[in-house]
């Protein structure tokens, strides 16, 4: 068996970006089984490939059989049937959904899980089913319906129809999922929902918590609600902080035995939450609380395994509501059957850049017959002076690409920027108040554009682009120190709750009288930190598309390497990058690469199915 196992390991190490931990675990599982054979080894190897791609389970279908063939299995259908019919040979490690074994095999549905992912997904499904089946007092619900209807008509008349539907259902129901792309008014929904609940004494600010998977996302929400006196006391926390995560114990203070004290739990950017963290969150929420989940079903899924929102809201999902929504939703959205009062997909974007919106929709639909205008370095000025434009720049070689990056940096960080950082240093006193005008100009420049890359490594990855950024800055300011050059943008890579700095926060290094320090704009307040105090950070001329989630920039350049793998370049990556921009996008790639990326969509397997939960 060792030779067969080593052959499979050799194949996956050559073809897939496989972590060593998977290989060690694969070997351990095979060694725990008394009668391992090639059927078991092939199935286990495939499971790790699926997990590496972010899938929660393996679903036996044509994709599975094609993958098996790529591993050298001549007849994968026969191999799977042999595995299925002789499952008792592997009882040391393989069990049914009712058993506690390392591998869970659901024969009826042809699904295979690793135990911890099966447990997480099963728990999430059970909790959702409990929440949507909660019976309400009819008299109370009728009174609440009238109250929220009056509020939407009289005090929220400016809202879009589906925004009103989302608020209405979030008030009436205990579980609601709201999906919408950038600019569809998701944050507005949060504000109006909480204004109604708190002003009508349905709950107190201390009964509500808003949470998000990253510190940057939670900080963004906090900034949008802090000026509203009704909402100023509402807590906004990362999920780990909300649950009271302890690093040394790798456990949470709030869990199934010790529930969170909140009556209303709103979770933003839910597409970024993996299935294990979602399970911990759901377990900690009281069964009498209200859950409102908000995200974008078309955005990049979580880094770890899971595709919760994409599986719960199918790509062809159409809004259909019950008669409960009469008077709120238009008549063609009301249905006698096949309706769902727990999911709302927002359709209207309030951004004015229609061309960018339409292009993002075409990418999301997998349309490779797109038309895109070509850009030359000579007319780069056109991109920076016009709005709602998207261009393709086909660089010839690395030198041509390097020139493109330098031209971008010259436009974004021009003479005005360097004048601002010089004046800042000249007039700086112990108080920042004298310099706020220049700080505002500096941060406006940082937010005016961003170079995004699909990867960190390689000639076209963020690290190399950031080196080009430093090369450009050194010619302008003549400094010697790599990370502490005056004016360079930096990004935080890990959370530090004591400093209120979070993974994804972008700041700038500036020269003070007593040396170089980093300045961050946190909740519209400029905060200064010693370089030595900062948690792990890196340069931020360029960041990955993953890091950009939850951010917006005036203009974006998306850099795609010459031969990116589907795991790096895909429909979700492209959609996410394009929708970060408010005014314009340059895609630095070949047309062939762009079309390949559009044609490939991340398909993560999961046992969560829309029709089983809501039928």
Coordinates of C-alpha atoms in Angstrom, one line a residue:
X1 CA 0.0 0.0 0.0
X2 CA 2.9 2.4 0.7
X3 CA 3.8 2.5 -3.0
X4 CA 0.2 3.3 -4.0
X5 CA 0.0 6.0 -1.4
X6 CA 3.3 7.6 -2.4
X7 CA 2.2 7.6 -6.0
X8 CA -1.0 9.6 -5.1
X9 CA 1.0 11.9 -2.9
X10 CA 3.5 12.5 -5.7
X11 CA 0.6 13.4 -8.1
X12 CA -1.1 15.9 -5.8
X13 CA 2.2 17.6 -4.8
X14 CA 3.0 18.1 -8.5
X15 CA -0.4 19.3 -9.6
X16 CA -1.9 21.0 -6.6
X17 CA -0.7 23.6 -4.0
X18 CA -1.0 21.0 -1.2
X19 CA -0.1 21.9 2.4
X20 CA 2.1 19.4 4.1
X21 CA -0.5 19.0 6.9
X22 CA -2.9 17.4 4.4
X23 CA -0.2 14.9 3.4
X24 CA 0.6 13.9 7.0
X25 CA -3.1 13.5 7.8
X26 CA -3.7 11.4 4.6
X27 CA -0.9 9.1 5.7
X28 CA -2.3 8.9 9.3
X29 CA -5.8 8.0 8.1
X30 CA -4.5 5.2 5.8
X31 CA -2.4 3.9 8.7
X32 CA -5.4 3.8 11.1
X33 CA -7.3 1.5 8.7
X34 CA -6.6 -2.3 9.1
X35 CA -7.4 -3.0 5.4
X36 CA -6.5 0.0 3.3
X37 CA -6.7 -0.4 -0.5
X38 CA -6.3 1.8 -3.5
X39 CA -10.1 2.6 -3.5
X40 CA -9.8 4.1 0.0
X41 CA -6.5 6.0 -0.9
X42 CA -8.0 7.5 -4.0
X43 CA -11.2 8.6 -2.2
X44 CA -9.2 10.2 0.7
X45 CA -6.8 11.9 -1.8
X46 CA -9.8 13.4 -3.6
X47 CA -11.3 14.6 -0.3
X48 CA -8.2 16.6 0.4
X49 CA -8.2 18.1 -3.1
X50 CA -11.8 19.2 -2.5
X51 CA -11.0 20.6 0.9
X52 CA -8.0 22.5 -0.5
X53 CA -10.4 24.1 -3.0
X54 CA -12.7 25.2 -0.1
X55 CA -15.4 22.5 -0.4
X56 CA -17.0 21.2 2.7
X57 CA -17.6 17.8 1.2
X58 CA -17.2 15.6 -1.9
X59 CA -20.3 15.2 -4.0
X60 CA -20.2 12.2 -6.3
X61 CA -20.9 13.5 -9.8
X62 CA -19.1 14.0 -13.1
X63 CA -16.7 16.6 -11.6
X64 CA -15.6 14.0 -9.1
X65 CA -15.2 11.3 -11.7
X66 CA -13.1 13.7 -14.0
X67 CA -10.9 14.5 -11.0
X68 CA -10.4 10.8 -10.3
X69 CA -9.4 10.3 -13.9
X70 CA -6.8 13.0 -13.6
X71 CA -5.3 11.1 -10.7
X72 CA -4.8 8.1 -13.0
X73 CA -7.9 6.1 -12.1
X74 CA -9.0 4.4 -15.2
X75 CA -12.6 3.6 -14.2
X76 CA -13.7 5.9 -11.4
X77 CA -17.3 4.9 -11.4
X78 CA -16.3 1.3 -10.7
X79 CA -13.9 2.4 -8.0
X80 CA -16.5 4.4 -6.2
X81 CA -19.1 1.5 -6.4
X82 CA -16.4 -0.8 -4.9
X83 CA -15.7 1.6 -2.1
X84 CA -19.5 2.1 -1.5
X85 CA -20.3 -1.7 -1.5
X86 CA -17.3 -2.6 0.7
X87 CA -17.6 0.2 3.2
X88 CA -17.3 -2.2 6.1
X89 CA -13.7 -2.8 5.3
X90 CA -12.9 0.8 6.5
X91 CA -14.9 1.0 9.7
X92 CA -11.9 2.2 11.7
X93 CA -12.1 5.6 9.9
X94 CA -15.3 5.7 7.9
X95 CA -18.8 5.9 9.4
X96 CA -22.3 7.0 8.8
X97 CA -23.8 10.4 9.7
X98 CA -24.9 8.9 13.0
X99 CA -21.4 7.8 14.0
X100 CA -18.3 9.7 15.2
X101 CA -15.6 8.8 12.7
X102 CA -12.9 10.8 10.9
X103 CA -14.7 10.3 7.6
X104 CA -18.5 10.5 7.3
X105 CA -20.1 8.8 4.3
X106 CA -23.7 9.7 3.5
X107 CA -24.7 6.8 1.2
X108 CA -28.2 8.2 0.4
X109 CA -26.9 11.5 -0.9
X110 CA -23.5 10.3 -2.2
X111 CA -21.7 12.9 0.0
X112 CA -18.4 12.3 1.8
X113 CA -17.1 14.6 4.6
X114 CA -14.4 14.9 7.1
X115 CA -16.0 14.7 10.5
X116 CA -15.5 18.3 11.7
X117 CA -16.9 19.8 8.5
X118 CA -19.9 17.4 8.6
X119 CA -20.6 18.4 12.2
X120 CA -20.3 22.1 11.4
X121 CA -22.6 22.0 8.4
X122 CA -25.1 19.8 10.1
X123 CA -25.3 22.1 13.1
X124 CA -25.7 25.2 10.8
X125 CA -28.6 23.6 8.9
X126 CA -30.3 22.5 12.1
X127 CA -30.1 26.0 13.6
X128 CA -31.5 27.7 10.5
X129 CA -34.4 25.2 10.4
X130 CA -35.1 26.0 14.1
X131 CA -35.1 29.7 13.4
X132 CA -37.3 29.7 10.3
X133 CA -39.9 27.4 12.0
X134 CA -40.4 29.6 15.1
X135 CA -44.1 30.2 15.5
X136 CA -45.2 33.8 16.2
X137 CA -48.2 35.1 18.1
X138 CA -50.7 36.0 15.3
X139 CA -52.1 39.0 17.1
X140 CA -48.6 40.4 17.9
X141 CA -47.4 39.8 14.3
X142 CA -50.4 41.6 12.9
X143 CA -49.7 44.6 15.1
X144 CA -46.0 44.6 14.3
X145 CA -46.8 44.4 10.6
X146 CA -49.0 47.5 10.7
X147 CA -46.4 49.4 12.7
X148 CA -43.5 48.6 10.4
X149 CA -45.6 49.2 7.3
X150 CA -46.5 52.7 8.6
X151 CA -42.9 53.4 9.3
X152 CA -41.7 52.4 5.8
X153 CA -44.4 54.5 4.2
X154 CA -44.0 57.6 6.3
X155 CA -40.3 57.7 7.4
X156 CA -38.5 55.5 4.8
X157 CA -40.4 56.5 1.6
X158 CA -37.0 57.3 -0.1
X159 CA -35.9 53.7 0.0
X160 CA -36.0 51.2 -2.9
X161 CA -38.8 48.6 -2.8
X162 CA -36.5 45.7 -2.0
X163 CA -34.8 47.6 0.7
X164 CA -38.2 48.1 2.3
X165 CA -38.9 44.4 1.9
X166 CA -35.6 43.5 3.6
X167 CA -36.4 45.8 6.6
X168 CA -40.0 44.6 6.8
X169 CA -38.9 40.9 6.9
X170 CA -36.1 41.6 9.3
X171 CA -38.6 43.0 11.7
X172 CA -41.2 40.3 11.3
X173 CA -39.0 37.2 11.0
X174 CA -36.3 35.7 13.2
X175 CA -34.0 34.7 10.3
X176 CA -33.4 36.8 7.2
X177 CA -30.6 36.7 4.7
X178 CA -30.0 39.8 2.5
X179 CA -27.7 39.6 -0.5
X180 CA -26.7 42.5 -2.7
X181 CA -23.7 43.7 -4.7
X182 CA -21.8 46.9 -4.0
X183 CA -23.9 50.1 -4.0
X184 CA -27.3 48.3 -3.4
X185 CA -27.8 49.9 0.0
X186 CA -27.1 47.1 2.4
X187 CA -25.7 49.5 5.1
X188 CA -28.7 51.8 4.7
X189 CA -30.9 48.8 5.5
X190 CA -29.0 48.2 8.7
X191 CA -29.5 51.9 9.8
X192 CA -33.2 52.0 9.0
X193 CA -33.9 48.6 10.6
X194 CA -32.1 49.6 13.9
X195 CA -33.7 53.0 13.9
X196 CA -37.2 51.4 13.8
X197 CA -36.4 48.7 16.5
X198 CA -34.8 51.2 18.9
X199 CA -37.1 54.2 18.4
X200 CA -40.2 52.0 18.7
X201 CA -38.9 50.4 21.9
X202 CA -38.7 46.9 20.4
X203 CA -35.2 46.7 21.8
X204 CA -32.5 48.8 23.5
X205 CA -29.1 49.7 21.9
X206 CA -27.5 47.3 24.4
X207 CA -29.7 44.4 23.0
X208 CA -28.2 44.8 19.5
X209 CA -24.8 43.8 18.1
X210 CA -23.4 44.2 14.6
X211 CA -20.6 41.8 13.7
X212 CA -18.4 41.1 10.7
X213 CA -15.6 38.6 10.0
X214 CA -12.8 41.2 9.8
X215 CA -11.8 44.2 11.8
X216 CA -11.8 46.4 8.7
X217 CA -15.4 45.5 7.9
X218 CA -16.6 46.1 11.4
X219 CA -14.8 49.4 11.5
X220 CA -16.5 50.5 8.3
X221 CA -19.9 49.8 9.8
X222 CA -19.0 51.7 13.0
X223 CA -18.1 54.7 10.9
X224 CA -21.4 54.8 9.1
X225 CA -23.6 54.6 12.3
X226 CA -21.6 56.6 14.8
X227 CA -23.1 60.0 14.0
X228 CA -26.6 58.6 14.5
X229 CA -27.5 59.4 18.2
X230 CA -29.9 56.4 18.3
X231 CA -27.3 53.9 17.1
X232 CA -24.2 55.4 18.7
X233 CA -24.3 52.9 21.6
X234 CA -24.8 49.8 19.4
X235 CA -21.8 47.5 19.7
X236 CA -19.9 46.6 16.5
X237 CA -17.4 43.8 16.9
X238 CA -15.5 41.2 14.9
X239 CA -17.0 37.7 15.1
X240 CA -14.0 36.5 17.1
X241 CA -14.2 39.3 19.6
X242 CA -18.0 38.9 19.8
X243 CA -17.6 35.3 20.7
X244 CA -14.7 35.9 23.1
X245 CA -12.1 33.9 21.3
X246 CA -9.1 32.8 23.4
X247 CA -6.0 32.1 21.3
X248 CA -4.2 29.9 23.9
X249 CA -7.3 27.7 24.5
X250 CA -8.5 27.9 20.9
X251 CA -12.0 28.2 22.2
X252 CA -14.9 30.7 22.6
X253 CA -16.4 32.2 25.7
X254 CA -19.8 32.3 24.2
X255 CA -21.0 28.9 22.8
X256 CA -23.9 26.5 22.9
X257 CA -23.8 26.4 26.7
X258 CA -23.2 30.1 27.3
X259 CA -25.4 32.1 24.9
X260 CA -24.7 35.7 23.7
X261 CA -26.8 38.3 25.6
X262 CA -28.2 40.0 22.5
X263 CA -31.7 40.0 21.1
X264 CA -30.7 41.2 17.6
X265 CA -27.6 39.9 15.9
X266 CA -26.7 41.5 12.5
X267 CA -23.8 39.9 10.6
X268 CA -22.2 41.7 7.7
X269 CA -19.9 40.3 4.9
X270 CA -21.3 36.8 5.6
X271 CA -19.8 35.5 2.3
X272 CA -16.4 35.7 4.0
X273 CA -17.3 33.4 6.9
X274 CA -16.2 29.8 6.7
X275 CA -18.5 27.0 7.8
X276 CA -16.7 26.2 11.1
X277 CA -16.8 29.8 12.3
X278 CA -20.4 30.1 11.2
X279 CA -21.3 27.1 13.3
X280 CA -19.6 28.6 16.4
X281 CA -21.5 31.9 15.8
X282 CA -24.9 30.3 15.3
X283 CA -24.5 28.0 18.4
X284 CA -23.9 31.1 20.6
X285 CA -27.0 33.0 19.4
X286 CA -30.0 32.6 21.7
X287 CA -32.9 30.7 20.1
X288 CA -35.2 33.7 20.9
X289 CA -32.9 36.2 19.2
X290 CA -33.3 37.7 15.7
X291 CA -30.5 37.0 13.1
X292 CA -30.0 39.2 10.0
X293 CA -27.3 38.1 7.7
X294 CA -26.0 40.5 5.0
X295 CA -23.5 39.8 2.1
X296 CA -23.0 39.4 -1.6
X297 CA -23.6 35.9 -3.0
X298 CA -21.4 36.6 -6.0
X299 CA -18.3 37.8 -4.1
X300 CA -15.3 35.7 -3.3
X301 CA -16.1 32.9 -0.8
X302 CA -14.3 32.5 2.6
X303 CA -10.6 31.6 2.6
X304 CA -11.3 28.5 4.6
X305 CA -13.9 25.8 3.6
X306 CA -17.4 26.9 3.0
X307 CA -19.8 28.5 0.5
X308 CA -22.7 29.3 2.8
X309 CA -24.3 32.2 1.1
X310 CA -23.7 30.9 -2.5
X311 CA -25.4 27.6 -1.6
X312 CA -28.2 29.2 0.3
X313 CA -29.0 31.6 -2.5
X314 CA -28.8 29.8 -5.9
X315 CA -27.4 31.8 -8.9
X316 CA -30.8 31.7 -10.6
X317 CA -32.7 32.8 -7.4
X318 CA -35.7 35.0 -8.0
X319 CA -37.4 37.1 -5.2
X320 CA -40.8 35.7 -4.4
X321 CA -42.7 36.7 -1.3
X322 CA -45.9 35.6 0.4
X323 CA -49.1 37.7 0.8
X324 CA -47.6 39.0 4.0
X325 CA -45.7 41.5 1.8
X326 CA -48.8 42.9 0.1
X327 CA -48.6 46.7 0.2
X328 CA -44.7 46.5 0.5
X329 CA -43.6 44.5 -2.5
X330 CA -45.1 45.0 -6.0
X331 CA -47.8 42.5 -7.1
X332 CA -45.6 40.5 -9.5
X333 CA -43.3 39.5 -6.5
X334 CA -46.2 38.1 -4.5
X335 CA -46.8 34.4 -5.0
X336 CA -49.2 31.8 -3.6
X337 CA -46.6 29.1 -3.6
X338 CA -42.8 28.8 -4.0
X339 CA -42.3 32.0 -2.1
X340 CA -39.5 32.7 0.5
X341 CA -39.9 35.3 3.2
X342 CA -36.4 34.7 4.6
X343 CA -34.2 35.7 1.6
X344 CA -34.1 39.1 -0.2
X345 CA -31.8 39.6 -3.2
X346 CA -31.3 43.4 -3.8
X347 CA -31.3 44.3 -7.4
X348 CA -30.9 48.1 -7.8
X349 CA -27.5 49.7 -7.5
X350 CA -27.4 53.3 -6.5
X351 CA -24.1 53.9 -8.1
X352 CA -24.0 56.1 -11.2
X353 CA -21.3 54.1 -13.1
X354 CA -23.6 52.0 -15.3
X355 CA -20.8 50.7 -17.6
X356 CA -18.9 49.2 -14.6
X357 CA -22.1 47.7 -13.3
X358 CA -23.0 46.1 -16.6
X359 CA -19.5 44.7 -17.1
X360 CA -19.5 43.2 -13.6
X361 CA -22.9 41.6 -14.4
X362 CA -21.5 40.1 -17.7
X363 CA -18.5 38.7 -15.8
X364 CA -20.7 37.3 -13.1
X365 CA -22.9 35.6 -15.8
X366 CA -19.8 34.0 -17.4
X367 CA -20.2 35.9 -20.6
X368 CA -16.9 35.5 -22.6
X369 CA -18.3 37.5 -25.6
X370 CA -17.7 40.7 -23.8
X371 CA -16.4 43.8 -25.5
X372 CA -13.7 45.8 -23.8
X373 CA -11.8 48.9 -25.0
X374 CA -8.0 48.5 -25.3
X375 CA -5.7 50.9 -23.5
X376 CA -2.3 52.2 -24.5
X377 CA 0.2 53.9 -22.2
X378 CA -0.1 57.0 -24.4
X379 CA -3.8 57.5 -23.5
X380 CA -3.5 56.6 -19.8
X381 CA -4.5 60.2 -19.1
X382 CA -7.9 59.4 -20.6
X383 CA -8.5 56.8 -17.9
X384 CA -7.7 59.2 -15.1
X385 CA -9.8 62.1 -16.4
X386 CA -13.0 60.2 -17.5
X387 CA -15.4 58.2 -15.3
X388 CA -17.3 54.9 -15.7
X389 CA -14.6 53.4 -18.0
X390 CA -13.1 49.9 -18.1
X391 CA -10.0 49.2 -20.2
X392 CA -7.9 46.2 -21.0
X393 CA -4.1 46.7 -21.2
X394 CA -2.2 43.8 -22.8
X395 CA 1.3 44.3 -21.6
X396 CA 4.0 42.8 -24.0
X397 CA 6.5 41.8 -21.4
X398 CA 7.7 42.6 -17.8
X399 CA 9.4 45.9 -18.9
X400 CA 6.1 47.1 -20.5
X401 CA 4.2 46.1 -17.3
X402 CA 6.8 47.9 -15.2
X403 CA 6.3 51.1 -17.2
X404 CA 2.5 50.8 -16.7
X405 CA 2.9 50.5 -13.0
X406 CA 5.3 53.5 -12.9
X407 CA 2.9 55.6 -15.0
X408 CA 0.0 54.6 -12.6
X409 CA 2.1 55.6 -9.6
X410 CA 3.0 58.9 -11.2
X411 CA -0.6 59.8 -11.7
X412 CA -1.8 58.6 -8.2
X413 CA 1.2 59.9 -6.3
X414 CA 2.1 63.0 -8.2
X415 CA 3.9 66.2 -7.2
X416 CA 0.9 67.4 -5.1
X417 CA 1.1 64.3 -2.9
X418 CA 4.8 64.8 -2.2
X419 CA 4.2 68.5 -1.6
X420 CA 1.5 67.6 1.0
X421 CA 3.8 65.2 2.9
X422 CA 6.6 67.8 2.9
X423 CA 4.4 70.6 4.2
X424 CA 3.1 68.1 6.8
X425 CA 6.6 67.6 8.1
X426 CA 7.4 71.3 8.0
X427 CA 4.5 72.5 10.1
X428 CA 3.9 69.6 12.3
X429 CA 3.6 70.3 16.0
X430 CA 2.6 68.0 18.9
X431 CA -1.0 68.5 17.8
X432 CA -2.4 67.0 14.6
X433 CA -5.1 69.7 14.3
X434 CA -2.8 72.1 12.4
X435 CA -2.1 69.4 9.8
X436 CA -5.6 67.9 9.2
X437 CA -6.0 69.6 5.8
X438 CA -2.8 67.9 4.6
X439 CA -3.7 64.6 6.2
X440 CA -7.0 64.7 4.4
X441 CA -5.3 65.3 1.1
X442 CA -2.9 62.4 1.8
X443 CA -5.6 60.0 2.6
X444 CA -7.7 61.1 -0.3
X445 CA -4.8 60.2 -2.5
X446 CA -4.5 56.8 -0.9
X447 CA -8.2 56.1 -1.5
X448 CA -8.1 57.4 -5.0
X449 CA -6.8 54.2 -6.5
X450 CA -5.3 50.8 -5.8
X451 CA -3.4 48.2 -7.7
X452 CA -4.9 44.8 -7.1
X453 CA -3.3 41.5 -7.9
X454 CA -4.6 38.0 -8.0
X455 CA -1.6 36.8 -6.0
X456 CA 1.2 37.9 -3.6
X457 CA 4.0 36.1 -5.4
X458 CA 5.6 36.1 -8.8
X459 CA 6.6 39.0 -11.1
X460 CA 3.0 40.2 -11.2
X461 CA 2.2 39.6 -7.6
X462 CA 1.8 42.3 -4.9
X463 CA 5.2 41.9 -3.4
X464 CA 7.0 42.6 -6.7
X465 CA 4.6 45.5 -7.4
X466 CA 5.2 47.0 -4.0
X467 CA 9.0 46.8 -4.7
X468 CA 8.3 48.9 -7.8
X469 CA 6.3 51.3 -5.6
X470 CA 9.3 51.7 -3.3
X471 CA 11.6 52.2 -6.3
X472 CA 9.4 55.0 -7.5
X473 CA 9.2 56.6 -4.1
X474 CA 13.0 56.5 -3.5
X475 CA 13.5 58.5 -6.6
X476 CA 11.1 61.1 -5.2
X477 CA 12.1 61.4 -1.6
X478 CA 15.6 59.9 -1.6
X479 CA 15.2 57.9 1.5
X480 CA 17.2 54.8 2.4
X481 CA 15.0 52.7 4.6
X482 CA 12.7 50.3 3.0
X483 CA 9.5 50.2 5.1
X484 CA 9.8 53.6 6.8
X485 CA 10.1 55.9 3.8
X486 CA 8.2 59.1 4.1
X487 CA 4.7 58.9 2.5
X488 CA 4.5 55.2 1.7
X489 CA 1.2 53.4 2.2
X490 CA 1.1 50.4 4.6
X491 CA -1.5 47.7 5.3
X492 CA -2.0 45.9 8.6
X493 CA -1.9 42.1 8.3
X494 CA -3.2 41.0 11.7
X495 CA -5.6 42.3 14.3
X496 CA -4.5 44.2 17.4
X497 CA -7.5 45.0 19.5
X498 CA -5.4 47.0 22.0
X499 CA -4.3 49.4 19.3
X500 CA -7.7 49.2 17.4
X501 CA -5.8 48.2 14.3
X502 CA -7.2 45.4 12.2
X503 CA -6.2 43.2 9.3
X504 CA -6.8 45.3 6.2
X505 CA -6.4 48.8 7.7
X506 CA -4.4 51.0 5.4
X507 CA -2.3 53.9 6.7
X508 CA 0.7 56.0 5.7
X509 CA 4.2 56.4 7.1
X510 CA 5.0 60.1 7.7
X511 CA 8.0 62.0 9.1
X512 CA 7.5 63.5 12.5
X513 CA 9.9 65.7 14.5
X514 CA 10.9 62.6 16.6
X515 CA 11.1 60.2 13.6
X516 CA 8.9 58.2 11.3
X517 CA 5.5 57.1 12.5
X518 CA 2.4 55.5 10.9
X519 CA -0.9 57.4 10.7
X520 CA -4.3 55.6 10.3
X521 CA -7.7 57.1 9.7
X522 CA -9.9 55.2 12.2
X523 CA -13.6 56.2 12.5
X524 CA -12.7 59.6 10.9
X525 CA -10.1 60.2 13.5
X526 CA -6.4 60.4 12.7
X527 CA -4.3 58.2 15.0
X528 CA -0.5 58.1 15.2
X529 CA 1.5 54.9 16.0
X530 CA 5.1 54.2 16.5
X531 CA 6.4 52.0 13.7
X532 CA 7.8 49.6 16.4
X533 CA 4.3 49.2 18.0
X534 CA 2.5 48.2 14.8
X535 CA 1.4 44.6 14.4
X536 CA 2.6 42.7 11.3
X537 CA 2.3 45.1 8.3
X538 CA 3.5 45.4 4.7
X539 CA 3.6 47.9 1.9
X540 CA 0.2 48.7 0.3
X541 CA 0.9 50.2 -3.2
X542 CA -0.7 46.9 -4.2
X543 CA -2.9 44.4 -2.3
X544 CA -4.5 41.1 -3.2
X545 CA -8.1 41.0 -4.4
X546 CA -8.9 39.0 -1.2
X547 CA -7.6 41.8 1.0
X548 CA -9.6 44.4 -0.9
X549 CA -13.0 42.9 0.0
X550 CA -15.1 45.5 1.8
X551 CA -13.1 48.4 0.4
X552 CA -13.9 50.9 -2.3
X553 CA -11.5 53.0 -4.5
X554 CA -12.0 55.7 -7.1
X555 CA -10.0 53.6 -9.6
X556 CA -8.6 50.1 -9.7
X557 CA -5.9 48.4 -11.8
X558 CA -6.3 44.6 -11.7
X559 CA -3.1 42.8 -12.5
X560 CA -3.3 39.2 -13.9
X561 CA -0.2 37.2 -14.5
X562 CA 0.6 35.6 -17.9
X563 CA -0.6 32.0 -16.9
X564 CA -2.6 32.1 -13.7
X565 CA -4.3 28.9 -12.5
X566 CA -8.1 28.8 -12.2
X567 CA -7.8 28.7 -8.4
X568 CA -6.1 32.2 -8.7
X569 CA -8.0 33.6 -11.7
X570 CA -11.7 33.0 -11.8
X571 CA -15.1 34.7 -12.2
X572 CA -15.4 35.6 -8.5
X573 CA -11.9 37.2 -8.4
X574 CA -12.7 39.3 -11.4
X575 CA -16.2 40.3 -10.1
X576 CA -14.8 41.3 -6.7
X577 CA -12.0 43.3 -8.2
X578 CA -14.2 45.2 -10.7
X579 CA -16.8 46.1 -8.0
X580 CA -14.1 47.7 -5.8
X581 CA -14.0 50.6 -8.3
X582 CA -16.3 53.6 -8.3
X583 CA -15.0 55.4 -11.5
X584 CA -12.8 53.1 -13.6
X585 CA -10.9 49.8 -14.0
X586 CA -7.8 48.8 -15.9
X587 CA -7.4 45.1 -16.3
X588 CA -3.7 44.4 -17.0
X589 CA -3.9 41.0 -18.8
X590 CA -4.3 39.3 -22.1
X591 CA -7.8 39.1 -23.6
X592 CA -7.4 35.3 -23.6
X593 CA -6.5 35.2 -19.9
X594 CA -9.5 37.5 -19.1
X595 CA -11.9 35.2 -21.0
X596 CA -10.4 32.1 -19.3
X597 CA -11.0 33.7 -15.9
X598 CA -14.6 34.6 -16.8
X599 CA -15.3 31.1 -18.0
X600 CA -14.1 29.5 -14.7
X601 CA -16.3 29.8 -11.6
X602 CA -15.4 28.6 -8.1
X603 CA -17.8 25.7 -7.4
X604 CA -17.5 24.6 -3.8
X605 CA -19.4 21.6 -2.7
X606 CA -21.6 21.7 0.3
X607 CA -24.5 19.7 1.7
X608 CA -26.4 22.9 2.3
X609 CA -29.1 23.1 -0.3
X610 CA -31.7 25.9 -0.7
X611 CA -34.7 23.7 -1.6
X612 CA -34.1 21.3 1.4
X613 CA -34.1 24.2 3.9
X614 CA -36.9 26.4 2.5
X615 CA -39.2 24.0 0.6

